[in-house]
XYZ file of C-alpha atoms in Angstrom:
567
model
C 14.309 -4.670 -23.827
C 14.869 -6.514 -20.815
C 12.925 -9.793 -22.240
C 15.082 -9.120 -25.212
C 18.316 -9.220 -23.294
C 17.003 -12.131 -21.100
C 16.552 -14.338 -24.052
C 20.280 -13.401 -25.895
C 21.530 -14.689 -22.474
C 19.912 -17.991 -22.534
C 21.103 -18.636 -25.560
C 24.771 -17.357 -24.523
C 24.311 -19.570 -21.501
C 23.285 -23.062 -23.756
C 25.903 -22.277 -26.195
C 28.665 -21.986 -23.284
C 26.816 -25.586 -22.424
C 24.429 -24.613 -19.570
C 21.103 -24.741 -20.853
C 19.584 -24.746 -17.332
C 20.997 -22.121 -15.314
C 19.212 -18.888 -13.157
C 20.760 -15.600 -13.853
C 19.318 -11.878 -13.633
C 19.257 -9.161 -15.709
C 18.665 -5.870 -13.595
C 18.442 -2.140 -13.962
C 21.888 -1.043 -11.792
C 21.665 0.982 -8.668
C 24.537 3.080 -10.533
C 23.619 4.655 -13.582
C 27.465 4.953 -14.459
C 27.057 1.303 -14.085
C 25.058 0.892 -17.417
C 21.355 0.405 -18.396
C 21.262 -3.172 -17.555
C 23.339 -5.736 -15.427
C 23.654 -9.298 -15.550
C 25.508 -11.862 -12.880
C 24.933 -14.966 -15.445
C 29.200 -15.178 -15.141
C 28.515 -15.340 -11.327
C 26.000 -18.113 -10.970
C 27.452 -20.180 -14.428
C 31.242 -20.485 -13.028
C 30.538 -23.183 -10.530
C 28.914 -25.596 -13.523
C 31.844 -24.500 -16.299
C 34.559 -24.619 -13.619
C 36.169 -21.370 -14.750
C 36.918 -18.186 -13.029
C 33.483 -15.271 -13.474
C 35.736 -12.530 -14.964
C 36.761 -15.537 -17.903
C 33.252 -16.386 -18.420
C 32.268 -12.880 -18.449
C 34.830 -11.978 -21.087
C 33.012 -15.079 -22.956
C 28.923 -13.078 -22.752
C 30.544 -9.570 -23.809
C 32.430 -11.100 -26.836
C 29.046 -13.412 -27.429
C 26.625 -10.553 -26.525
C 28.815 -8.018 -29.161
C 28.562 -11.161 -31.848
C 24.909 -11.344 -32.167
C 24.729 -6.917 -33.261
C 21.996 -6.375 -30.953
C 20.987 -2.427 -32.556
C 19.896 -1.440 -28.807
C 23.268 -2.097 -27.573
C 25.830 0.118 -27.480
C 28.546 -1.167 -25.303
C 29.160 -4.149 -23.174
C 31.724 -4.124 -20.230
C 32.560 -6.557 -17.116
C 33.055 -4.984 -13.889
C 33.549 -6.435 -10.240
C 33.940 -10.273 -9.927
C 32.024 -11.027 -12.987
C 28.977 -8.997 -13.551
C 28.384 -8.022 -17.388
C 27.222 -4.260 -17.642
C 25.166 -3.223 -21.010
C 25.073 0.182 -22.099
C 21.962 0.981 -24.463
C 21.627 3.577 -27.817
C 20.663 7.133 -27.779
C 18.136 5.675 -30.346
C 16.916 3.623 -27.966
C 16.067 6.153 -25.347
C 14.605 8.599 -28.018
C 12.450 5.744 -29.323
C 11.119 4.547 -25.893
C 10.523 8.401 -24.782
C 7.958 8.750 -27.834
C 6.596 5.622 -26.824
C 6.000 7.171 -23.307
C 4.056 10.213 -25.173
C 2.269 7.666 -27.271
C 0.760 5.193 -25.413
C -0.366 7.311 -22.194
C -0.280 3.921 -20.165
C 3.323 3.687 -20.142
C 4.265 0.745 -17.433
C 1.189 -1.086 -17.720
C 1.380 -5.116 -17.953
C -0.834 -7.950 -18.293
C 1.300 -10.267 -15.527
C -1.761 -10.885 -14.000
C -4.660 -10.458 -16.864
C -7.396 -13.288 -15.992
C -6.722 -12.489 -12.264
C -9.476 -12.305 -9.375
C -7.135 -10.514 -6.284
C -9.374 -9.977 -2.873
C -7.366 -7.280 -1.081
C -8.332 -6.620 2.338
C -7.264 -3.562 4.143
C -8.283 -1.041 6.076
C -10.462 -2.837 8.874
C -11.585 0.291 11.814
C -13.616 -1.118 14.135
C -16.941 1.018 14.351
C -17.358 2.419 17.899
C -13.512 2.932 18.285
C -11.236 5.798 16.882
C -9.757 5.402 13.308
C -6.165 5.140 14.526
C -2.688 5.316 13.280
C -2.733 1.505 12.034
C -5.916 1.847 10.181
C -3.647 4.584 8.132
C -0.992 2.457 7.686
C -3.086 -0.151 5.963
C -5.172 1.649 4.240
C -2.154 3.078 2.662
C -0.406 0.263 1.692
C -3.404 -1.854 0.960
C -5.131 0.957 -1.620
C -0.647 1.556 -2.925
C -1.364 -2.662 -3.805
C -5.220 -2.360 -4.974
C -4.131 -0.117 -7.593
C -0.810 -1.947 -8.227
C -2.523 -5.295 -8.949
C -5.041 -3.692 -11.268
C -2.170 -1.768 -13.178
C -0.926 -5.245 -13.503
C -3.779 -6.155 -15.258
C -6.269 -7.817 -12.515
C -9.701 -7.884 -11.062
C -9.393 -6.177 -7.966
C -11.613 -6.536 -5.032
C -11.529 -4.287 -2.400
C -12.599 -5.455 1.010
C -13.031 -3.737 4.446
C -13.277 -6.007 7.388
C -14.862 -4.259 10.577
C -15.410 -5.236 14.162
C -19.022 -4.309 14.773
C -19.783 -6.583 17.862
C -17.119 -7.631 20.646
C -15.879 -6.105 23.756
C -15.075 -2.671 22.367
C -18.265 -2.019 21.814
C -20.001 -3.393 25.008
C -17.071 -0.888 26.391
C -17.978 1.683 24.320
C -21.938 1.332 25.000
C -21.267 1.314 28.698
C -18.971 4.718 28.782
C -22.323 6.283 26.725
C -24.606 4.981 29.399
C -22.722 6.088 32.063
C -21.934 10.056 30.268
C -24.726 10.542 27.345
C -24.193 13.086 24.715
C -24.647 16.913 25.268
C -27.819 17.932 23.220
C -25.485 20.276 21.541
C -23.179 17.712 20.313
C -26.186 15.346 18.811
C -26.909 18.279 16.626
C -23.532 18.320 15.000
C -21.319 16.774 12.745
C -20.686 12.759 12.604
C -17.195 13.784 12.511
C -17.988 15.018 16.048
C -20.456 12.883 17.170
C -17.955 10.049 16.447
C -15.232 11.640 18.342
C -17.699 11.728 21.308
C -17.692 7.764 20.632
C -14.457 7.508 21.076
C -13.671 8.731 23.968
C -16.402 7.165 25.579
C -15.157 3.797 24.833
C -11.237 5.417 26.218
C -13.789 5.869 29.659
C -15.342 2.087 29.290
C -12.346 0.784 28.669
C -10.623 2.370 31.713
C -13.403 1.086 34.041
C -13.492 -2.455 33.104
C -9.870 -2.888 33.952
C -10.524 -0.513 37.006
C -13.837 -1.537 38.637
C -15.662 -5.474 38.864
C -18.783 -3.822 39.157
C -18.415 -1.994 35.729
C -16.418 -4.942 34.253
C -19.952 -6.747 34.995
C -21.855 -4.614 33.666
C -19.710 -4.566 30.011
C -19.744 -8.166 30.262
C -23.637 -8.827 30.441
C -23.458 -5.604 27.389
C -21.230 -7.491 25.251
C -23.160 -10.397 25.280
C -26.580 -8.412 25.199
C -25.312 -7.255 21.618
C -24.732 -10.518 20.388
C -28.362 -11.990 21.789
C -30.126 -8.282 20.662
C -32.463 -8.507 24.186
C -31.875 -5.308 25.823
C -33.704 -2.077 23.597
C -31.918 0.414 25.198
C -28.623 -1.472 24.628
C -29.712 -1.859 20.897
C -30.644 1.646 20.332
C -27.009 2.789 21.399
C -25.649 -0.022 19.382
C -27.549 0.880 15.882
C -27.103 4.627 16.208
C -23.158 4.730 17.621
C -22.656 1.800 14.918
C -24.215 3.989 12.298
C -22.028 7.175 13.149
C -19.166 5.239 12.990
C -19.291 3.790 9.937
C -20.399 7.320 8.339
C -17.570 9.198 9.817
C -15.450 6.767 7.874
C -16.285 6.843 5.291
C -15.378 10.698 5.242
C -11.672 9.763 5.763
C -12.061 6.711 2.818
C -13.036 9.825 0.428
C -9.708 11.780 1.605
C -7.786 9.340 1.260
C -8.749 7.970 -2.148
C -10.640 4.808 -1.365
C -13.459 3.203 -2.226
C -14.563 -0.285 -1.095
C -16.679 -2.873 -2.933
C -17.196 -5.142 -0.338
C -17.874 -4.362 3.304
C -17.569 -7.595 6.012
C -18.940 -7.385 9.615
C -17.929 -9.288 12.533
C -21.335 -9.998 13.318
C -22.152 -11.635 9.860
C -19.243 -13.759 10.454
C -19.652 -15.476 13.688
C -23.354 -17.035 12.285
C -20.595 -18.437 9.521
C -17.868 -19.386 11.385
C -19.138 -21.202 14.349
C -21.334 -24.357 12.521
C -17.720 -24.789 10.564
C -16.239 -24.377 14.186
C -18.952 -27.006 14.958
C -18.802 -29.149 12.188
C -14.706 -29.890 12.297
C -15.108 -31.017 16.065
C -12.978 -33.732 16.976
C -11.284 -33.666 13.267
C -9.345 -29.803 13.967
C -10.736 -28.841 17.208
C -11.193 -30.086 20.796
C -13.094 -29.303 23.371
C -11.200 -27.550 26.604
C -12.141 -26.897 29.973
C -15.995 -25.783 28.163
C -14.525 -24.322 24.933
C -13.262 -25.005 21.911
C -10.040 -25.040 21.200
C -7.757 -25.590 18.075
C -4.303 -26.891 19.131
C -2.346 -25.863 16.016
C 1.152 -26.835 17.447
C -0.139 -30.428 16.898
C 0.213 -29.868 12.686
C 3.275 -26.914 12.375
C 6.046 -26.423 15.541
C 6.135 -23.178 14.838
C 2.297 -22.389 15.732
C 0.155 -22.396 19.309
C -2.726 -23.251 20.883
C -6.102 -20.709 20.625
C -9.386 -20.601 21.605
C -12.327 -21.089 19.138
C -15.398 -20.208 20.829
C -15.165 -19.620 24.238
C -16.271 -21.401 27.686
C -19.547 -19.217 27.642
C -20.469 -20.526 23.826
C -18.955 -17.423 22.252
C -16.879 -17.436 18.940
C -13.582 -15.340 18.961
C -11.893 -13.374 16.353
C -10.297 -16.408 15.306
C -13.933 -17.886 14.635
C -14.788 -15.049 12.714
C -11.990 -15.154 10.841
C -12.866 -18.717 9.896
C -16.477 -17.485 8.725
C -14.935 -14.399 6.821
C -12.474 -16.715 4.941
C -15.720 -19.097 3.824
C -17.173 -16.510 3.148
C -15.013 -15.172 0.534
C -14.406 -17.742 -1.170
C -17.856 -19.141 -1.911
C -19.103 -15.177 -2.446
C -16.254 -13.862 -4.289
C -13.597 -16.887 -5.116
C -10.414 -15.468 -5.521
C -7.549 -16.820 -7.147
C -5.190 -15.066 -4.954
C -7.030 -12.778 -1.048
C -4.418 -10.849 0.566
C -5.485 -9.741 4.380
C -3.299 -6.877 5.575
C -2.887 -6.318 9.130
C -0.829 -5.049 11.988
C 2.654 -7.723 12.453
C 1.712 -8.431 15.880
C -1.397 -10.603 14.241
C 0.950 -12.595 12.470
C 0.252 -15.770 14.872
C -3.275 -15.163 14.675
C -3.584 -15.605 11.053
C -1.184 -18.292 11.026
C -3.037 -20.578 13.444
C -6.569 -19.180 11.125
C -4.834 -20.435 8.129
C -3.547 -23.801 9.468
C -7.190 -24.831 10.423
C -8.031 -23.516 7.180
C -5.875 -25.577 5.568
C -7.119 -28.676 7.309
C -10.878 -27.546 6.272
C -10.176 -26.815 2.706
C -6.987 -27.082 1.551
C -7.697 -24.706 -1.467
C -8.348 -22.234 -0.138
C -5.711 -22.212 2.373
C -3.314 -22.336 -0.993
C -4.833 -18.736 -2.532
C -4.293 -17.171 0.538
C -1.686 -14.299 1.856
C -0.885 -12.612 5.064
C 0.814 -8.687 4.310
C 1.801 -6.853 7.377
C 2.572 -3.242 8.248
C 4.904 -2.158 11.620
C 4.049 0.550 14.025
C 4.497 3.925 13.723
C 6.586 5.911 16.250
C 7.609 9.677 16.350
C 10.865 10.887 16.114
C 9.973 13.743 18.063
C 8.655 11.744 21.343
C 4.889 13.006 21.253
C 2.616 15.458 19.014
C 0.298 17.634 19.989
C -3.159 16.640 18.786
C -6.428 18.124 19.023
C -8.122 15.061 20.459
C -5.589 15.341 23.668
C -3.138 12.470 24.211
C -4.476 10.188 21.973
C -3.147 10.532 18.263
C -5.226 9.252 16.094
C -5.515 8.478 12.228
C -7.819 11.397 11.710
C -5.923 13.792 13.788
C -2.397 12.960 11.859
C -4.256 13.831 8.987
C -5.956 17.251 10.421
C -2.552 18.277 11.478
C -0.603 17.997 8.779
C -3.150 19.731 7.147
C -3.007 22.447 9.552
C 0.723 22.592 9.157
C 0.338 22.319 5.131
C -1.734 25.664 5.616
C 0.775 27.007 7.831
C 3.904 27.201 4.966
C 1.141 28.357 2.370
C 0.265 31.253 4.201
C 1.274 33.641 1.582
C 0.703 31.651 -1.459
C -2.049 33.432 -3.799
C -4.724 31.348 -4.231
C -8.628 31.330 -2.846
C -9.097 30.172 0.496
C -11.153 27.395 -0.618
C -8.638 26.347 -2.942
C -5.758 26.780 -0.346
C -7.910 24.287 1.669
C -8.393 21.707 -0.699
C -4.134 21.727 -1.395
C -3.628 21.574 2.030
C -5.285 18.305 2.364
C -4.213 17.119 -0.685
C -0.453 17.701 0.209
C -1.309 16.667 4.129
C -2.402 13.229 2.936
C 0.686 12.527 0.735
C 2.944 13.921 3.266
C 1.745 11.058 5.495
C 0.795 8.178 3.122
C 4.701 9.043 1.396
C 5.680 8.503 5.181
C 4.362 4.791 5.455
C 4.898 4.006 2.136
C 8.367 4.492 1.809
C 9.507 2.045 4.187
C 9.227 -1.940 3.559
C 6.084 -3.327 4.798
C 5.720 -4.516 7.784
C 8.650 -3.040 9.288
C 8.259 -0.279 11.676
C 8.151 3.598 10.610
C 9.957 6.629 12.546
C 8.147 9.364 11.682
C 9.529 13.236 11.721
C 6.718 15.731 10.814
C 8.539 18.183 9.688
C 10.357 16.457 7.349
C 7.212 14.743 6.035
C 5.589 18.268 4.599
C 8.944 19.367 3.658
C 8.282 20.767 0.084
C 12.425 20.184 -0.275
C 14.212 16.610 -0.163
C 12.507 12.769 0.792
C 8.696 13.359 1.324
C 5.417 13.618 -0.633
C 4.704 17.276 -0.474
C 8.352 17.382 -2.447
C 6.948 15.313 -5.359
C 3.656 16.697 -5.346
C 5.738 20.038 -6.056
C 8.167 18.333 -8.869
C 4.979 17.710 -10.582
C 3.416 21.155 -10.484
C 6.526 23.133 -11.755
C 6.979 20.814 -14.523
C 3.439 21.446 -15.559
C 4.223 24.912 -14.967
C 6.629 24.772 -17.937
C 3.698 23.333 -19.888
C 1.822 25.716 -19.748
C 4.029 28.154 -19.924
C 4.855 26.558 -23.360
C 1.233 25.766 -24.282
C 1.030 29.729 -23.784
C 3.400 30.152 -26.482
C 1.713 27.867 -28.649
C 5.461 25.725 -28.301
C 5.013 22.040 -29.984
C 6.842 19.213 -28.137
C 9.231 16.650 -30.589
C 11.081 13.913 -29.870
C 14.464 14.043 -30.981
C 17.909 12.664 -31.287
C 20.108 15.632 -31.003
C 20.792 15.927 -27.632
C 22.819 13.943 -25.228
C 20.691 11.177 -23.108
C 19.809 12.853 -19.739
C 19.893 10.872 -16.520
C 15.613 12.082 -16.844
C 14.870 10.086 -19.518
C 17.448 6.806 -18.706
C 15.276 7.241 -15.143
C 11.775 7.136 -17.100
C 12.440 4.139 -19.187
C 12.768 1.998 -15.786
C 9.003 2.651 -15.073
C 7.767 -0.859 -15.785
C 10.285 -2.607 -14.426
C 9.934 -0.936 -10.915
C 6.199 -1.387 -11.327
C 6.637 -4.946 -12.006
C 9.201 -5.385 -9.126
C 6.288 -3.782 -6.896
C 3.753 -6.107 -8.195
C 5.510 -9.128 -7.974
C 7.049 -8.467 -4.020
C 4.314 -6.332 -2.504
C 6.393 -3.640 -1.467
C 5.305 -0.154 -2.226
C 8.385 1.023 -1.448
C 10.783 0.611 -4.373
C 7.592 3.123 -6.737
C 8.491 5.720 -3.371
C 12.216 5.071 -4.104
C 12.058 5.548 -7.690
C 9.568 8.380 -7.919
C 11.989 10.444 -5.868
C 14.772 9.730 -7.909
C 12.950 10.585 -10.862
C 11.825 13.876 -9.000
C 15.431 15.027 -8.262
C 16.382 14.202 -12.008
C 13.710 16.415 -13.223
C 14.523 19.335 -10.866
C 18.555 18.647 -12.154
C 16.997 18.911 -15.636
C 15.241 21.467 -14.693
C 17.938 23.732 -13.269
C 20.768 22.993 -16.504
C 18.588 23.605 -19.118
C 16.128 26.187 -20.650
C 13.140 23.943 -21.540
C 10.957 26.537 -23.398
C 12.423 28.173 -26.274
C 12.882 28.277 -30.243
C 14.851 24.840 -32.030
C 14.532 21.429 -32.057
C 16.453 21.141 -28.961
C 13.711 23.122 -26.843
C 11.199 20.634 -28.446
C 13.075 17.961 -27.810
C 13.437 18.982 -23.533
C 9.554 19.986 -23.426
C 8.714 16.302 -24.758
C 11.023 15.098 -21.851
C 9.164 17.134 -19.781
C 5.748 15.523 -20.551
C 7.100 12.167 -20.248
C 8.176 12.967 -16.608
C 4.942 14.717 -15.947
C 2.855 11.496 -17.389
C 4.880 8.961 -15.586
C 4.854 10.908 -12.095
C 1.373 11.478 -11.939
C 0.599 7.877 -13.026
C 3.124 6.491 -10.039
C 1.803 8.810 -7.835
C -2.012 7.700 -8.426
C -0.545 4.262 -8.100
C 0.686 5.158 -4.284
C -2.486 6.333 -3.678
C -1.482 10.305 -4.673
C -3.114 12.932 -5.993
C -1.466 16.193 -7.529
C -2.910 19.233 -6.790
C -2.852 22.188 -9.913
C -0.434 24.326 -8.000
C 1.289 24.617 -5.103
């Protein structure tokens, strides 16, 4: 409808004698506002040299002319803006379309597409912490977004396997080995122990030069593989890591198709480091340096491969990108990561550039904020340190808490509990615009009631309730014209466009904005009208009902969401 609307206006626009003019035609914030909006009076009065309101007078009586049979009425409001007001027909013929085609929202936009997303990125030997969360949940919202949209999607995990940390790391279980008890439990566990012995490393290389030595002949002992006992720590803590992961990938929905390593990249990125000396970098006091202030104002200076011949993140990031491109060749790679690495990536991407200008062209940067609590600090079972893992255990634990006296299995209690425990915290980051930072309030993210994930999760389940309820019965569902258009189903027809508005800006967000309005215009639904019963009328509201349930579910799989049977 929209393309059909967009294309009545262009012709509007070359018969008013403005063939060549950029206008909008928008769902309104305000459903009393109509179905559609468009400011082509706004952005056309400058070339005509007449007043909005007078050229918007002009589209309605046009717009009315041409007998569009989706349009109903067409009004100006505000300084010019033409509002369109669509047919009951309309609605009743795109809610059967909903029931029909079971992939309701999906486009081709991007049909021929390679996308590289990468997201996620824990560094083995360290704790899977709240930023690791953050863009895993954005980055799998925009994996599933781009496929929806009709692209190949490759999912890519980048992970810091050799560096500092883990010469830190290494050191803390030299200096305090695992308890024989502990080896003999879970990797969950056993990673944990990890953890905090690179929190003790990394408190004694700031703390003591002796044990700052020590890390520093470690780190590069990891690179250069010559101490045994050094590598036997390194292959079994690297091993644990990476396994204790991949527990919290399967929670959270994710699975990865390609898996990058630090270590891999260095051997790639410093003979290109090499190789573009004296072209894009310089030698500096012993290292190499790229002085990327020289091409773009904006950017700084940073070190390449270091003084004592080793390559930096920045290096690796250089091998990672070649690599890419020559493995997988994307038209488009996305990188996700933390804001603050914003000048990082722009200093990668301007040597890039310089290197291979192609590939400098397919790539984009996508950043998350930080995540603070509105409360000051939680309590966490891993002490003062909250992690990824432990968000996710406690609002679990607090999930199982309110379902106390809900009859269901233990087992099954459990697996709802982390089900609603990682939607309460994915809706969290998700609703807010990437890359700005997130306040979180626990208690209002597994509130079953009002702006949070548990509250959708549990729109779903009692409008599947009624399903069933009505499947009981043996009730049919039938689309119908005899009611009134509900706010539900003028809600449900703006699907695609919100999934297309996602799509095209990277920003989760508006499908968390939406879903909840289409949540609280269910449960209105809900509570004014008897949806099982005897007439075409009941028919008609359970068919409403499965649209809603269809089109929730598929938004919520496309945030990264699962819906548990009941609640």
């Amino acid at each position: 409808m929209k393309e059909n609307l967009e294309q009545a206006l262009r012709g509007i626009a070359k018969e008013l004698g403005i063939p060549e003019v950029a206008f909008s035609v928008e769902h309104p914030k305000e459903l009393s506002h109509g179905d559609y909006a468009t400011n082509l009076p706004l952005v056309a009065a400058k070339q005509l040299g007449k007043s909005p309101k007078e050229i918007a007078e002009l589209v309605k009586k046009k717009l009315l002319a041409l007998g569009l049979s989706e349009v109903e009425s067409v009004t100006v409001a505000g300084a010019g803006f033409v509002n369109i007001t669509l047919t009951s027909a309309f609605f009743t013929s795109a809610l059967a379309e909903i029931l029909h085609t079971k992939e309701f929202g999906k486009n081709n936009s991007l049909a021929g597409k390679k996308v590289l997303i990468e997201y996620t990125q824990p560094n083995p030997f360290k704790p899977f912490h709240i930023g690791h969360l953050m863009s895993n949940s954005i980055g799998e919202s925009l994996t599933r977004i781009f496929e929806w949209s009709g692209a190949k999607v490759v999912r890519a995990n980048y992970q810091g396997d050799v560096g500092l940390h883990v010469a830190k790391a290494i050191y803390g279980l030299m200096q305090k080995p695992m308890p024989e008890k502990l080896a003999a439990g879970s990797i969950a566990e056993q990673a944990a122990y990890i953890g905090t012995c690179y929190a003790q490393g990394s408190s004694l290389y700031d703390e003591s030069a002796e044990a700052k030595q020590a890390i520093d002949a470690i780190n590069k002992q990891v690179y250069d593989r010559s101490d045994e006992s050094v590598n036997k720590l390194y292959e079994w803590g690297r091993k644990v890591t990476l396994l204790a992961f991949e527990g919290l990938y399967q929670q959270l929905g994710t699975t990865f198709d390609h898996y990058f390593f630090e270590s891999e990249m260095a051997t790639v990125g410093l003979p290109l480091v090499q190789e573009n000396k004296g072209n894009v970098f310089e030698e500096s006091d012993g290292a190499i340096v790229f002085h990327a202030e020289t091409y773009n104002p904006k950017l700084h200076t940073r070190v390449f491969i270091t003084s004592a011949g080793l390559p930096t993140y920045e290096t690796k990031e250089l091998g990672l990108t070649k690599t890419k491109f020559e493995t997988i060749n994307p038209d488009l790679s996305i990188v996700l990561t933390a804001v603050e690495q914003v000048g990082v990536i722009q200093v990668v991407r301007e040597a890039v550039r310089l290197i291979n200008p192609a590939w400098a062209e397919k790539m984009l940067h996508v950043t998350h904020g930080m995540m603070r609590f509105a409360s000051g600090k939680m309590s966490s079972r891993k002490g003062n340190v909250i992690t990824g893992e432990s968000l996710l255990r406690d609002a679990e634990k607090a999930v199982l808490e309110k379902m106390q006296d809900r009859a269901m299995a233990a087992a099954e209690r459990q697996q709802v509990a982390e089900l609603v425990g990682t939607a309460a915290i994915k809706y969290s980051i998700l609703k807010q615009a990437t890359g700005s930072d997130i306040v979180f309030d626990f208690e209002k993210s597994i509130s079953f009631d009002g702006d949070s994930g548990p509250y959708l999760q549990y729109s779903v389940t009692r409008a599947k309730s009624v399903l069933a309820k009505a499947a009981a019965l043996h009730m049919q569902s039938k689309v119908s014209g005899s009611e009134q258009v509900t706010v539900l189903e003028k809600l449900l027809c703006r699907f695609p466009a919100v999934v297309m508005r996602v799509q095209a800006e990277r920003e989760p967000h508006y499908l968390t904005t939406f879903l909840t309005e289409l949540a609280s215009a269910f449960n209105a639904f809900y509570g004014a009208h008897q949806i099982v019963g005897e007439g075409t009328e009941y028919q008609h509201r359970l068919a409403v009902t499965e649209a809603f349930v269809q089109v929730m579910e598929r938004g919520l799989w496309l945030l990264g969401i699962s819906v548990p049977e009941k609640m």
